[in-house]
C-alpha positions as semicolon CSV with decimal commas, in nm:
position;residue;x (nm);y (nm);z (nm)
1;M;1,172;-1,958;-0,676
2;S;0,872;-2,105;-0,851
3;V;0,847;-2,326;-1,159
4;Q;0,522;-2,312;-1,351
5;L;0,401;-2,521;-1,646
6;H;0,130;-2,463;-1,903
7;T;0,036;-2,639;-2,224
8;L;-0,144;-2,460;-2,508
9;S;-0,443;-2,634;-2,667
10;N;-0,225;-2,729;-2,967
11;G;0,031;-2,905;-2,748
12;L;0,309;-2,641;-2,718
13;R;0,452;-2,653;-2,368
14;I;0,556;-2,346;-2,167
15;V;0,773;-2,362;-1,857
16;T;0,894;-2,064;-1,656
17;E;1,085;-1,996;-1,340
18;H;1,081;-1,655;-1,173
19;M;1,416;-1,570;-1,006
20;P;1,370;-1,281;-0,756
21;G;1,621;-1,003;-0,762
22;L;1,722;-1,037;-1,128
23;Q;1,679;-0,761;-1,386
24;S;1,726;-0,990;-1,686
25;A;1,567;-1,293;-1,838
26;A;1,668;-1,586;-2,056
27;L;1,418;-1,751;-2,282
28;G;1,398;-1,962;-2,592
29;I;1,235;-2,233;-2,795
30;W;1,371;-2,585;-2,764
31;V;1,269;-2,810;-3,056
32;S;1,275;-3,189;-3,029
33;A;1,448;-3,208;-3,367
34;G;1,819;-3,276;-3,390
35;G;2,060;-3,489;-3,582
36;R;1,903;-3,820;-3,485
37;H;1,566;-3,712;-3,630
38;E;1,712;-3,681;-3,980
39;K;1,672;-3,934;-4,260
40;P;2,005;-4,041;-4,424
41;E;1,949;-3,799;-4,711
42;Q;1,875;-3,519;-4,461
43;N;2,197;-3,555;-4,258
44;G;2,308;-3,203;-4,159
45;I;1,979;-3,027;-4,236
46;A;1,880;-2,961;-3,872
47;H;2,204;-2,768;-3,824
48;F;2,171;-2,591;-4,159
49;L;1,815;-2,492;-4,067
50;E;1,939;-2,341;-3,740
51;H;2,178;-2,122;-3,940
52;M;1,900;-2,010;-4,175
53;A;1,677;-1,892;-3,888
54;F;1,891;-1,579;-3,853
55;K;1,903;-1,504;-4,224
56;G;1,568;-1,329;-4,252
57;T;1,196;-1,380;-4,190
58;K;0,879;-1,258;-4,352
59;R;0,893;-0,956;-4,122
60;R;1,264;-0,891;-4,067
61;S;1,585;-0,899;-4,263
62;A;1,894;-1,065;-4,117
63;L;2,027;-0,720;-4,027
64;Q;1,701;-0,619;-3,859
65;I;1,711;-0,936;-3,645
66;A;2,062;-0,844;-3,525
67;E;1,985;-0,476;-3,475
68;E;1,659;-0,523;-3,284
69;I;1,813;-0,749;-3,022
70;E;2,134;-0,548;-2,988
71;D;1,946;-0,214;-2,976
72;V;1,825;-0,323;-2,632
73;G;2,159;-0,470;-2,524
74;G;2,049;-0,832;-2,558
75;Y;2,182;-1,126;-2,754
76;I;2,032;-1,409;-2,953
77;N;2,184;-1,739;-3,051
78;A;2,111;-2,104;-3,134
79;Y;2,262;-2,450;-3,130
80;T;2,193;-2,796;-3,270
81;S;2,260;-3,121;-3,088
82;R;2,176;-3,480;-3,174
83;E;1,833;-3,454;-3,012
84;V;1,747;-3,084;-2,988
85;T;1,766;-2,755;-3,178
86;A;1,745;-2,447;-2,954
87;Y;1,688;-2,080;-3,032
88;Y;1,737;-1,856;-2,731
89;A;1,789;-1,496;-2,616
90;R;1,896;-1,300;-2,308
91;V;1,741;-0,959;-2,246
92;L;1,649;-0,714;-1,971
93;K;1,311;-0,777;-1,812
94;D;1,131;-0,498;-2,000
95;D;1,236;-0,650;-2,331
96;V;1,092;-0,997;-2,275
97;P;0,803;-0,931;-2,521
98;L;1,053;-0,834;-2,787
99;A;1,255;-1,150;-2,725
100;V;0,947;-1,373;-2,755
101;D;0,847;-1,195;-3,074
102;L;1,197;-1,236;-3,224
103;I;1,231;-1,600;-3,131
104;S;0,886;-1,690;-3,257
105;D;0,951;-1,498;-3,578
106;I;1,275;-1,678;-3,665
107;V;1,126;-2,018;-3,576
108;L;0,792;-1,976;-3,755
109;N;0,861;-1,739;-4,044
110;P;1,205;-1,802;-4,203
111;V;1,200;-1,712;-4,572
112;F;1,492;-1,932;-4,686
113;D;1,611;-1,674;-4,936
114;P;1,811;-1,859;-5,205
115;R;2,093;-1,604;-5,184
116;E;2,117;-1,647;-4,809
117;I;2,110;-2,025;-4,847
118;E;2,420;-2,003;-5,064
119;V;2,594;-1,771;-4,818
120;E;2,527;-2,008;-4,524
121;R;2,615;-2,310;-4,731
122;G;2,960;-2,167;-4,771
123;V;2,983;-2,090;-4,398
124;I;2,885;-2,443;-4,301
125;L;3,125;-2,601;-4,550
126;Q;3,397;-2,392;-4,383
127;E;3,272;-2,517;-4,046
128;I;3,293;-2,878;-4,166
129;G;3,645;-2,815;-4,292
130;Q;3,748;-2,662;-3,966
131;A;3,613;-2,957;-3,767
132;A;3,800;-3,198;-3,992
133;D;4,121;-3,006;-3,919
134;T;4,064;-3,019;-3,541
135;P;4,169;-3,363;-3,417
136;D;3,996;-3,346;-3,082
137;D;3,670;-3,251;-3,259
138;I;3,665;-3,495;-3,549
139;I;3,768;-3,790;-3,335
140;F;3,443;-3,771;-3,139
141;D;3,241;-3,784;-3,462
142;W;3,428;-4,099;-3,556
143;L;3,368;-4,247;-3,210
144;Q;2,997;-4,175;-3,231
145;E;2,980;-4,333;-3,575
146;R;3,149;-4,651;-3,454
147;A;2,929;-4,669;-3,144
148;Y;2,609;-4,637;-3,348
149;P;2,694;-4,742;-3,702
150;E;2,439;-4,701;-3,980
151;Q;2,204;-4,518;-3,741
152;P;2,088;-4,156;-3,714
153;L;2,250;-4,123;-3,372
154;G;2,586;-4,217;-3,524
155;R;2,588;-3,953;-3,795
156;T;2,755;-3,616;-3,758
157;I;2,552;-3,307;-3,668
158;L;2,716;-3,098;-3,939
159;G;2,655;-3,363;-4,204
160;P;2,878;-3,459;-4,495
161;S;2,983;-3,189;-4,741
162;E;2,804;-3,354;-5,033
163;R;2,470;-3,337;-4,850
164;V;2,519;-2,976;-4,743
165;R;2,601;-2,882;-5,102
166;A;2,268;-3,031;-5,221
167;F;2,015;-2,888;-4,973
168;G;1,762;-2,643;-5,114
169;R;1,458;-2,453;-4,990
170;A;1,221;-2,746;-5,040
171;D;1,436;-2,957;-4,808
172;F;1,411;-2,700;-4,529
173;D;1,035;-2,665;-4,576
174;R;0,994;-3,042;-4,560
175;F;1,198;-3,081;-4,239
176;V;1,015;-2,795;-4,066
177;A;0,677;-2,944;-4,166
178;E;0,781;-3,281;-4,021
179;H;0,950;-3,173;-3,698
180;Y;0,846;-2,821;-3,596
181;G;0,490;-2,894;-3,484
182;P;0,374;-2,735;-3,159
183;G;0,398;-3,067;-2,971
184;Q;0,773;-3,063;-3,042
185;L;0,825;-2,708;-2,915
186;I;0,899;-2,604;-2,558
187;L;0,910;-2,235;-2,466
188;S;1,127;-2,200;-2,157
189;A;1,201;-1,881;-1,967
190;A;1,385;-1,803;-1,645
191;G;1,488;-1,493;-1,453
192;A;1,285;-1,173;-1,437
193;V;0,978;-1,329;-1,601
194;D;0,610;-1,340;-1,522
195;H;0,448;-1,673;-1,606
196;D;0,109;-1,530;-1,704
197;E;0,275;-1,278;-1,936
198;I;0,485;-1,547;-2,100
199;V;0,173;-1,761;-2,158
200;R;-0,010;-1,467;-2,314
201;L;0,286;-1,392;-2,539
202;A;0,315;-1,759;-2,636
203;E;-0,056;-1,786;-2,714
204;A;-0,032;-1,482;-2,941
205;A;0,279;-1,610;-3,117
206;F;0,213;-1,985;-3,141
207;G;-0,151;-2,040;-3,059
208;H;-0,255;-2,043;-3,428
209;M;-0,040;-2,348;-3,505
210;P;-0,249;-2,660;-3,568
211;A;-0,172;-2,963;-3,354
212;A;0,040;-3,221;-3,533
213;P;0,160;-3,573;-3,452
214;K;0,518;-3,599;-3,326
215;I;0,762;-3,804;-3,527
216;E;0,966;-4,017;-3,289
217;A;1,331;-4,087;-3,353
218;A;1,435;-4,442;-3,438
219;P;1,559;-4,640;-3,137
220;A;1,937;-4,649;-3,099
221;L;2,147;-4,964;-3,057
222;F;2,505;-4,944;-2,934
223;H;2,727;-5,171;-3,145
224;G;3,085;-5,049;-3,108
225;G;3,388;-5,088;-3,329
226;E;3,719;-4,925;-3,412
227;H;3,819;-4,630;-3,629
228;R;4,192;-4,573;-3,672
229;E;4,338;-4,299;-3,887
230;V;4,715;-4,273;-3,903
231;K;4,842;-3,922;-3,972
232;S;5,158;-3,728;-3,899
233;L;5,049;-3,513;-3,602
234;E;5,225;-3,394;-3,292
235;Q;4,981;-3,585;-3,070
236;A;4,816;-3,925;-3,081
237;H;4,446;-3,882;-2,997
238;F;4,277;-4,170;-2,815
239;T;3,906;-4,212;-2,737
240;L;3,722;-4,507;-2,589
241;A;3,346;-4,539;-2,535
242;I;3,138;-4,795;-2,349
243;E;2,761;-4,794;-2,342
244;A;2,607;-4,614;-2,044
245;P;2,249;-4,547;-1,932
246;G;2,023;-4,298;-2,115
247;Y;1,892;-3,999;-1,922
248;R;1,559;-4,171;-1,849
249;S;1,735;-4,454;-1,669
250;D;1,739;-4,478;-1,289
251;D;2,112;-4,553;-1,318
252;I;2,210;-4,224;-1,485
253;Y;2,330;-4,063;-1,162
254;T;2,546;-4,363;-1,076
255;A;2,699;-4,345;-1,425
256;Q;2,769;-3,975;-1,394
257;I;2,927;-4,001;-1,050
258;Y;3,137;-4,298;-1,164
259;A;3,271;-4,110;-1,469
260;T;3,358;-3,815;-1,247
261;A;3,548;-4,038;-1,003
262;L;3,725;-4,212;-1,289
263;G;3,831;-3,908;-1,488
264;G;3,630;-3,598;-1,407
265;G;3,887;-3,379;-1,237
266;M;4,244;-3,336;-1,120
267;S;4,188;-3,577;-0,828
268;S;4,037;-3,846;-1,046
269;R;4,196;-4,187;-1,101
270;L;4,291;-4,139;-1,465
271;F;4,435;-3,791;-1,410
272;Q;4,638;-3,894;-1,106
273;K;4,769;-4,224;-1,243
274;I;4,831;-4,139;-1,608
275;R;4,919;-3,770;-1,601
276;E;5,046;-3,697;-1,250
277;E;5,228;-4,023;-1,170
278;R;5,339;-4,139;-1,517
279;G;5,345;-3,810;-1,710
280;L;5,203;-3,979;-2,018
281;C;4,971;-3,698;-2,131
282;Y;4,863;-3,339;-2,077
283;T;4,489;-3,404;-2,115
284;I;4,284;-3,702;-2,002
285;Y;3,926;-3,715;-1,886
286;S;3,609;-3,925;-1,880
287;Q;3,249;-3,815;-1,910
288;V;2,898;-3,950;-1,968
289;G;2,690;-3,838;-2,262
290;A;2,323;-3,936;-2,227
291;F;2,051;-3,956;-2,489
292;D;1,684;-4,048;-2,471
293;D;1,734;-4,425;-2,486
294;T;2,109;-4,482;-2,458
295;G;2,434;-4,319;-2,354
296;M;2,811;-4,347;-2,361
297;M;3,088;-4,313;-2,107
298;T;3,374;-4,164;-2,306
299;I;3,742;-4,147;-2,217
300;Y;3,972;-3,911;-2,411
301;A;4,345;-3,855;-2,398
302;G;4,605;-3,684;-2,612
303;T;4,954;-3,828;-2,585
304;G;5,279;-3,897;-2,767
305;E;5,317;-4,179;-3,016
306;E;5,552;-4,378;-2,797
307;D;5,333;-4,337;-2,488
308;L;5,005;-4,442;-2,641
309;P;5,028;-4,820;-2,578
310;E;5,108;-4,768;-2,211
311;L;4,835;-4,505;-2,173
312;A;4,577;-4,737;-2,325
313;A;4,685;-5,025;-2,099
314;L;4,675;-4,811;-1,786
315;T;4,329;-4,681;-1,878
316;I;4,197;-5,036;-1,896
317;E;4,372;-5,125;-1,572
318;E;4,204;-4,833;-1,391
319;L;3,868;-4,944;-1,522
320;R;3,928;-5,295;-1,393
321;R;4,061;-5,176;-1,054
322;S;3,757;-4,958;-0,999
323;T;3,536;-5,269;-0,977
324;T;3,693;-5,359;-0,642
325;D;3,879;-5,069;-0,486
326;M;3,667;-4,763;-0,547
327;S;3,657;-4,582;-0,212
328;V;3,400;-4,393;-0,009
329;A;3,623;-4,086;-0,034
330;E;3,611;-4,103;-0,416
331;L;3,235;-4,143;-0,409
332;D;3,187;-3,848;-0,175
333;R;3,425;-3,628;-0,375
334;A;3,257;-3,708;-0,708
335;R;2,914;-3,658;-0,557
336;A;3,018;-3,318;-0,421
337;Q;3,156;-3,217;-0,764
338;M;2,833;-3,316;-0,933
339;K;2,610;-3,134;-0,687
340;A;2,825;-2,823;-0,686
341;G;2,835;-2,807;-1,064
342;M;2,455;-2,847;-1,076
343;L;2,387;-2,585;-0,810
344;M;2,639;-2,332;-0,942
345;G;2,483;-2,364;-1,286
346;L;2,147;-2,270;-1,145
347;E;2,274;-1,921;-1,059
348;S;2,248;-1,834;-1,431
349;P;1,904;-1,772;-1,585
350;S;2,034;-1,909;-1,916
351;S;2,134;-2,237;-1,749
352;R;1,801;-2,253;-1,569
353;A;1,599;-2,198;-1,887
354;E;1,792;-2,475;-2,063
355;R;1,752;-2,707;-1,764
356;L;1,379;-2,644;-1,753
357;A;1,340;-2,722;-2,119
358;R;1,549;-3,037;-2,091
359;L;1,353;-3,171;-1,795
360;V;1,016;-3,101;-1,953
361;A;1,132;-3,278;-2,269
362;I;1,236;-3,582;-2,065
363;W;0,967;-3,605;-1,797
364;N;0,698;-3,356;-1,904
365;R;0,751;-3,203;-1,560
366;V;1,029;-3,031;-1,364
367;P;1,135;-3,243;-1,066
368;A;1,210;-3,041;-0,756
369;L;1,576;-2,971;-0,702
370;E;1,551;-3,161;-0,372
371;E;1,435;-3,469;-0,565
372;T;1,740;-3,456;-0,788
373;V;1,975;-3,404;-0,494
374;E;1,815;-3,704;-0,321
375;R;1,885;-3,923;-0,621
376;V;2,245;-3,809;-0,631
377;D;2,279;-3,874;-0,258
378;A;2,125;-4,220;-0,300
379;V;2,419;-4,346;-0,511
380;T;2,614;-4,603;-0,307
381;L;2,967;-4,733;-0,319
382;Q;2,841;-5,078;-0,409
383;G;2,635;-4,920;-0,686
384;L;2,955;-4,763;-0,832
385;K;3,137;-5,096;-0,816
386;D;2,849;-5,280;-0,979
387;H;2,833;-5,018;-1,250
388;A;3,209;-5,056;-1,311
389;M;3,166;-5,431;-1,326
390;G;2,902;-5,391;-1,594
391;L;3,132;-5,167;-1,796
392;V;3,435;-5,393;-1,789
393;G;3,220;-5,702;-1,847
394;S;3,079;-5,555;-2,168
395;R;3,229;-5,679;-2,491
396;K;3,079;-5,379;-2,669
397;A;3,305;-5,077;-2,689
398;A;3,397;-4,817;-2,947
399;M;3,741;-4,669;-3,006
400;A;3,868;-4,391;-3,232
401;L;4,235;-4,312;-3,282
402;Y;4,390;-4,025;-3,483
403;G;4,749;-3,924;-3,544
404;P;5,065;-4,138;-3,505
405;V;4,863;-4,435;-3,378
406;S;4,989;-4,732;-3,576
407;A;5,141;-4,886;-3,260
408;A;4,820;-4,860;-3,055
409;P;4,660;-5,185;-2,943
410;K;4,353;-5,307;-3,124
411;L;4,012;-5,258;-2,968
412;S;3,969;-5,637;-2,940
413;E;4,287;-5,657;-2,733
414;L;4,164;-5,386;-2,496
415;T;3,818;-5,534;-2,447
416;E;3,967;-5,881;-2,380
417;R;4,201;-5,729;-2,120
418;M;3,914;-5,530;-1,973
419;A;3,689;-5,829;-1,928
420;A;3,965;-6,068;-1,811
């Protein structure tokens, strides 16, 4: 399998990977414009803009967009994260030109029809309401806000209802002009694709765009803090976050393997101690979320009101114990989980296209798979223990609690116990 890169004269980057034996392809445009690129008054507009892309262009109505992709058995979709907005499609190999044409059309030529803006405004307000009614969704927004208060990275992707109600066509045009320049776009394709053909299609679709300076996101600074919302629910929802490396850091693989060993599966410490031995919860896990310049290791559990204090205490105890008694077996198991997950994901052209875009955005190149595996294999047991020591020694943590949580310990009590 071969990865090829090309940059148009205006700065738009193209990355492809041909996967022999496949009859389909995945491709899309990844835009370096997500929630953290918004000004305070723009919070939620990147996500709103993603919705509007499918509501009609200068060449196609919303119905025509849906019909053209489904007439050939393909699909088209999009998502918004805190650092990226992506528009992508999956089609059979003969329909790759159509997919490039559709994706480029919705990215470059949305009409922002006022009637469609009102329709999608209602849809997004419903989405915000649904998230607010889903405890294990909303609690992560609160956690992010406490980790990065008064910063773009701490704001929600959906945005507050009052902002969404106020956005108009001029706001969309302004955000596109600021953040959708060719230097912020990556066209990624994997599967049954020909690199030279993709480059030709990209040149025809995007080559006319004038080069434009990229607007960098403001640096993020992890602060931490507590959000506690007492409500009569069946479960008490508990989340704890400690700062972790960003994805450009040399320590990111250590952080990911540590989080897997701590709470990444049924054999992990948190799952075995808190669920299997003590029966204090149904769900508990830890994971690392990485951004350009920072990251968070997050622990989540849902438990009963009376069990929450013990669950929180045991979580801290497992963090502290991991500084000294993490084992080679745990390291090897977590490493195997990480490599297997990575390699299994590469069997899908959609996963490969997304991975290519992400790596080009980070490094402006695609490291060989062997290079990544070597970095995973290079993580040592002492490295895991040192990483754990850094976590428990940090006085900066964020916590969000939701439900019958009045008896839960304060964040200051947990951080003091953690660093003791």
